[in-house]
Short mmCIF file of C-alpha atoms and ligand atoms in Angstrom, two decimals:
data_model
loop_
_atom_site.label_atom_id
_atom_site.label_comp_id
_atom_site.label_asym_id
_atom_site.label_seq_id
_atom_site.Cartn_x
_atom_site.Cartn_y
_atom_site.Cartn_z
CA MET A 1396 -5.40 76.79 266.54
CA THR A 1397 -5.27 73.28 264.91
CA VAL A 1398 -1.89 71.90 264.97
CA LYS A 1399 -0.96 70.27 261.69
CA THR A 1400 2.36 69.19 262.27
CA LEU A 1401 2.88 65.39 262.95
CA PRO A 1402 5.08 64.84 266.03
CA MET A 1403 8.30 62.99 265.00
CA ASN A 1404 9.58 59.95 266.73
CA ASP A 1405 12.76 57.61 266.03
CA GLU A 1406 10.82 55.22 263.93
CA LEU A 1407 9.11 57.75 261.77
CA HIS A 1408 12.29 59.70 261.43
CA SER A 1409 14.00 56.62 260.24
CA TYR A 1410 11.39 56.03 257.74
CA VAL A 1411 11.63 59.56 256.61
CA VAL A 1412 15.20 59.24 256.11
CA THR A 1413 15.15 55.84 254.21
CA HIS A 1414 12.56 57.29 251.79
CA GLY A 1415 14.82 60.01 250.40
CA THR A 1416 17.96 59.52 248.27
CA PRO A 1417 20.60 57.95 250.46
CA PRO A 1418 24.35 59.22 250.58
CA ASP A 1419 26.42 57.37 248.13
CA GLU A 1420 29.63 55.46 249.08
CA ILE A 1421 31.98 58.45 249.08
CA MET A 1422 29.43 60.32 251.42
CA GLN A 1423 28.95 57.45 253.63
CA ASP A 1424 32.77 57.03 253.96
CA LEU A 1425 33.02 60.71 254.94
CA ILE A 1426 30.22 60.24 257.53
CA GLU A 1427 32.07 57.36 259.07
CA GLU A 1428 35.52 58.93 259.00
CA THR A 1429 34.26 62.17 260.60
CA GLU A 1430 32.52 59.90 263.30
CA ARG A 1431 35.77 57.78 263.78
CA SER A 1432 38.51 60.48 263.64
CA LEU A 1433 36.59 63.58 265.12
CA PRO A 1434 34.21 62.01 267.77
CA GLY A 1435 33.96 65.05 269.82
CA ASN A 1436 32.98 67.21 266.91
CA ALA A 1437 31.09 64.80 264.55
CA GLN A 1438 27.77 66.18 265.69
CA MET A 1439 28.62 69.26 263.74
CA GLN A 1440 28.19 67.44 260.37
CA VAL A 1441 24.87 68.12 258.78
CA ALA A 1442 22.49 65.23 258.70
CA PRO A 1443 22.53 62.93 255.68
CA GLU A 1444 18.92 63.98 254.60
CA GLN A 1445 19.95 67.71 254.99
CA ALA A 1446 22.82 66.96 252.55
CA ALA A 1447 20.28 65.55 250.22
CA PHE A 1448 18.01 68.39 250.52
CA LEU A 1449 20.88 71.00 249.94
CA ALA A 1450 21.77 69.05 246.59
CA LEU A 1451 18.26 69.21 245.56
CA LEU A 1452 18.01 73.06 246.35
CA THR A 1453 21.18 73.74 244.44
CA LYS A 1454 19.79 71.99 241.35
CA LEU A 1455 16.27 73.58 241.82
CA VAL A 1456 17.77 77.19 241.73
CA GLY A 1457 20.20 76.22 238.96
CA ALA A 1458 22.99 77.50 241.20
CA ARG A 1459 26.35 78.56 239.72
CA HIS A 1460 27.43 81.00 242.47
CA VAL A 1461 27.18 79.32 245.90
CA VAL A 1462 28.62 80.12 249.35
CA GLU A 1463 29.01 78.12 252.32
CA VAL A 1464 29.83 79.70 255.77
CA GLY A 1465 31.13 76.57 257.93
CA THR A 1466 32.52 73.79 255.87
CA PHE A 1467 34.07 71.43 258.53
CA THR A 1468 34.67 67.91 256.93
CA GLY A 1469 32.87 68.78 253.68
CA LEU A 1470 29.48 66.83 253.79
CA SER A 1471 27.22 69.95 252.82
CA SER A 1472 29.88 71.55 250.25
CA LEU A 1473 30.28 68.09 248.56
CA ALA A 1474 26.40 67.81 248.22
CA MET A 1475 26.15 71.34 246.86
CA ALA A 1476 29.11 71.04 244.53
CA ARG A 1477 27.54 68.03 242.96
CA GLY A 1478 24.29 70.01 242.42
CA LEU A 1479 26.05 73.07 240.64
CA ALA A 1480 25.08 74.04 237.31
CA GLU A 1481 27.76 73.68 234.46
CA GLY A 1482 30.63 76.17 235.49
CA GLY A 1483 29.52 76.75 238.96
CA ARG A 1484 31.42 77.26 242.13
CA VAL A 1485 31.04 76.83 245.88
CA VAL A 1486 33.12 79.34 247.71
CA CYS A 1487 33.67 77.85 251.18
CA PHE A 1488 34.62 79.67 254.44
CA ASP A 1489 35.84 78.12 257.63
CA ILE A 1490 38.52 78.83 260.23
CA SER A 1491 40.18 75.34 260.52
CA ASP A 1492 42.69 73.84 258.37
CA GLU A 1493 42.42 70.64 260.46
CA PHE A 1494 38.81 69.95 259.76
CA THR A 1495 38.75 71.15 256.09
CA SER A 1496 41.83 69.05 255.41
CA VAL A 1497 39.40 66.08 255.60
CA ALA A 1498 36.98 67.85 253.29
CA ARG A 1499 39.83 68.41 250.66
CA ARG A 1500 40.45 64.64 250.46
CA TYR A 1501 36.76 63.84 249.84
CA TRP A 1502 36.18 66.62 247.35
CA GLU A 1503 39.27 65.17 245.43
CA ARG A 1504 37.77 61.71 245.73
CA ALA A 1505 34.49 62.77 244.33
CA GLY A 1506 36.03 64.74 241.40
CA VAL A 1507 34.60 68.29 242.70
CA SER A 1508 37.77 69.90 243.99
CA ASP A 1509 38.00 72.27 240.74
CA ARG A 1510 34.33 73.51 241.80
CA ILE A 1511 35.41 74.44 245.36
CA ASP A 1512 37.13 77.53 246.43
CA LEU A 1513 38.05 77.12 250.07
CA ARG A 1514 38.90 80.28 252.08
CA ILE A 1515 40.48 79.94 255.58
CA GLY A 1516 39.90 82.71 258.01
CA PRO A 1517 37.02 84.38 260.08
CA ALA A 1518 33.96 84.53 257.79
CA ALA A 1519 32.60 87.81 258.91
CA GLU A 1520 35.67 89.39 257.46
CA ARG A 1521 36.26 86.92 254.59
CA LEU A 1522 32.90 87.29 253.12
CA ARG A 1523 33.67 91.02 252.37
CA GLU A 1524 36.04 89.71 249.66
CA LEU A 1525 33.13 88.63 247.62
CA PRO A 1526 31.68 91.04 244.83
CA ALA A 1527 29.17 93.44 246.57
CA GLU A 1528 26.70 93.07 243.67
CA PRO A 1529 23.73 90.54 244.12
CA HIS A 1530 25.33 87.55 242.23
CA LEU A 1531 24.84 84.62 244.78
CA ASP A 1532 22.26 81.88 243.81
CA LEU A 1533 22.62 80.00 247.07
CA SER A 1534 24.35 80.47 250.50
CA PHE A 1535 24.33 77.95 253.45
CA ILE A 1536 25.13 79.52 256.86
CA ASP A 1537 26.40 76.73 259.23
CA ALA A 1538 29.20 78.18 261.34
CA ASP A 1539 29.43 79.65 264.73
CA LYS A 1540 26.04 80.82 265.86
CA THR A 1541 27.12 84.28 267.25
CA GLY A 1542 28.27 85.10 263.71
CA TYR A 1543 24.85 84.46 261.99
CA PRO A 1544 23.75 88.18 262.28
CA ALA A 1545 26.99 89.35 260.63
CA TYR A 1546 26.93 86.51 257.83
CA TRP A 1547 23.26 87.43 257.07
CA ALA A 1548 24.26 91.07 256.72
CA GLU A 1549 26.92 90.23 254.23
CA LEU A 1550 25.01 87.69 252.38
CA VAL A 1551 21.49 89.25 251.78
CA PRO A 1552 22.70 92.16 249.67
CA ARG A 1553 24.89 89.80 247.53
CA THR A 1554 21.92 87.42 246.78
CA ARG A 1555 20.30 87.78 243.54
CA PRO A 1556 16.40 88.07 243.35
CA GLY A 1557 15.27 84.65 243.58
CA GLY A 1558 18.36 83.40 245.08
CA LEU A 1559 18.23 81.41 248.29
CA ILE A 1560 19.96 81.64 251.83
CA VAL A 1561 19.69 78.40 253.90
CA VAL A 1562 20.44 78.69 257.69
CA ASP A 1563 21.14 75.53 259.87
CA ASN A 1564 20.41 75.05 263.65
CA VAL A 1565 17.63 77.72 263.95
CA LEU A 1566 16.02 75.75 266.61
CA ARG A 1567 18.98 74.92 268.91
CA ASP A 1568 17.62 71.66 270.11
CA GLY A 1569 14.41 73.48 271.01
CA ARG A 1570 16.28 76.12 273.21
CA VAL A 1571 15.09 78.98 271.23
CA LEU A 1572 12.13 78.98 273.58
CA ALA A 1573 14.36 79.24 276.58
CA PRO A 1574 17.70 80.36 275.48
CA GLN A 1575 20.67 79.32 277.81
CA ASP A 1576 24.04 80.36 276.34
CA ALA A 1577 25.37 82.89 273.91
CA SER A 1578 24.80 80.81 270.86
CA ASP A 1579 21.23 80.09 271.82
CA LYS A 1580 20.63 83.94 272.25
CA ALA A 1581 22.30 84.85 269.02
CA ILE A 1582 20.15 82.42 267.10
CA VAL A 1583 16.97 83.89 268.71
CA GLU A 1584 18.25 87.34 267.71
CA PHE A 1585 19.17 85.96 264.18
CA ASN A 1586 15.63 84.43 263.80
CA ASP A 1587 13.93 87.75 264.60
CA ILE A 1588 16.17 89.54 262.25
CA ALA A 1589 15.41 87.21 259.51
CA VAL A 1590 11.72 87.19 259.71
CA ARG A 1591 11.42 91.07 259.98
CA ASP A 1592 13.75 91.46 256.84
CA GLU A 1593 11.53 92.70 254.01
CA ARG A 1594 14.06 91.82 251.45
CA VAL A 1595 13.37 88.15 251.81
CA ASP A 1596 10.43 85.61 252.19
CA VAL A 1597 11.28 83.27 254.99
CA VAL A 1598 10.27 79.70 255.94
CA MET A 1599 11.57 77.87 258.92
CA LEU A 1600 11.50 74.11 258.35
CA PRO A 1601 11.58 71.53 261.35
CA ILE A 1602 14.20 69.47 259.43
CA ALA A 1603 17.14 68.23 261.73
CA ASP A 1604 17.90 71.11 264.15
CA GLY A 1605 15.85 73.49 262.07
CA LEU A 1606 16.51 74.89 258.64
CA THR A 1607 15.39 78.33 257.59
CA LEU A 1608 14.86 79.09 253.87
CA ALA A 1609 14.99 82.63 252.86
CA ARG A 1610 14.40 83.75 249.16
CA ARG A 1611 15.43 87.06 247.98
CA ARG A 1612 12.74 89.28 246.82
C1 SAM B 3035 28.53 73.00 262.27
S1 SAM B 3035 30.20 72.99 261.44
C2 SAM B 3035 29.90 72.93 259.74
C3 SAM B 3035 29.45 71.63 259.30
C4 SAM B 3035 29.24 71.49 257.79
N1 SAM B 3035 28.42 72.39 257.10
C5 SAM B 3035 29.13 70.02 257.41
O1 SAM B 3035 28.32 69.69 256.62
O2 SAM B 3035 29.80 69.11 257.89
C6 SAM B 3035 30.72 74.63 261.86
C7 SAM B 3035 32.08 74.99 261.10
O3 SAM B 3035 32.29 76.37 261.32
C8 SAM B 3035 33.64 76.67 261.50
N2 SAM B 3035 33.83 78.02 261.98
C9 SAM B 3035 33.60 78.32 263.32
N3 SAM B 3035 33.61 79.69 263.55
C10 SAM B 3035 34.05 80.26 262.32
C11 SAM B 3035 34.30 81.52 261.92
N4 SAM B 3035 34.12 82.58 262.65
N5 SAM B 3035 34.41 81.79 260.58
C12 SAM B 3035 34.56 80.69 259.59
N6 SAM B 3035 34.24 79.22 260.03
C13 SAM B 3035 33.94 79.22 261.35
C14 SAM B 3035 34.17 75.67 262.28
O4 SAM B 3035 35.56 75.44 262.16
C15 SAM B 3035 33.24 74.22 261.87
O5 SAM B 3035 34.08 73.66 260.81
#
């Protein structure tokens, strides 16, 4: 089989990142504060080019009803909130008051607080609070990896035809080929569930740590 994928190196990656819309000052401050104040957890934040991609996707689907599972300090939710159509909302789920207190400050500063509804608690349970009908335009799954199959099960039926579900870390630094821990195994299981799910069309993109895009049929 001919391989059509260009192998990435640091120089080429840097070229890719510098040729997309860069983070503005608020996002840059959020990235720097997260690195400074949460050094042990900062790697959980989405990459800046992923944030730009999420903002673009939000605009492309004309999203008004958005869900995020895994908010942390708020970079991805800020990106999606900025891309919302008039009157849109992002419902964010996270278990941490500490992490999301940083997010709240940046949403305030960016003037998007009124477009974000943060719900603290285990997402597998809290997602069931959402209306059962297919109303979601866009969801972003980026929380604990062992929860992905449960988040998928809650979100697919709530996604409208043509709506998107975006899933982060689907490559686990390449360990999907040789899973080591429970999170790796959960992602392998999740990736198999997603590709076999006849309710969606699925594309896995090698962006950052792997990003799956699923469009509801
Ligand atoms: C990878 S981070 C999210 C990064 C975020 N999307 C960003 O752009 O910065 C994962 C988040 O999931 C949250 N989390 C972990 N387990 C959870 C659960 N069971 N329910 C809801 N959130 C959870 C963590 O508190 C953490 O903030």
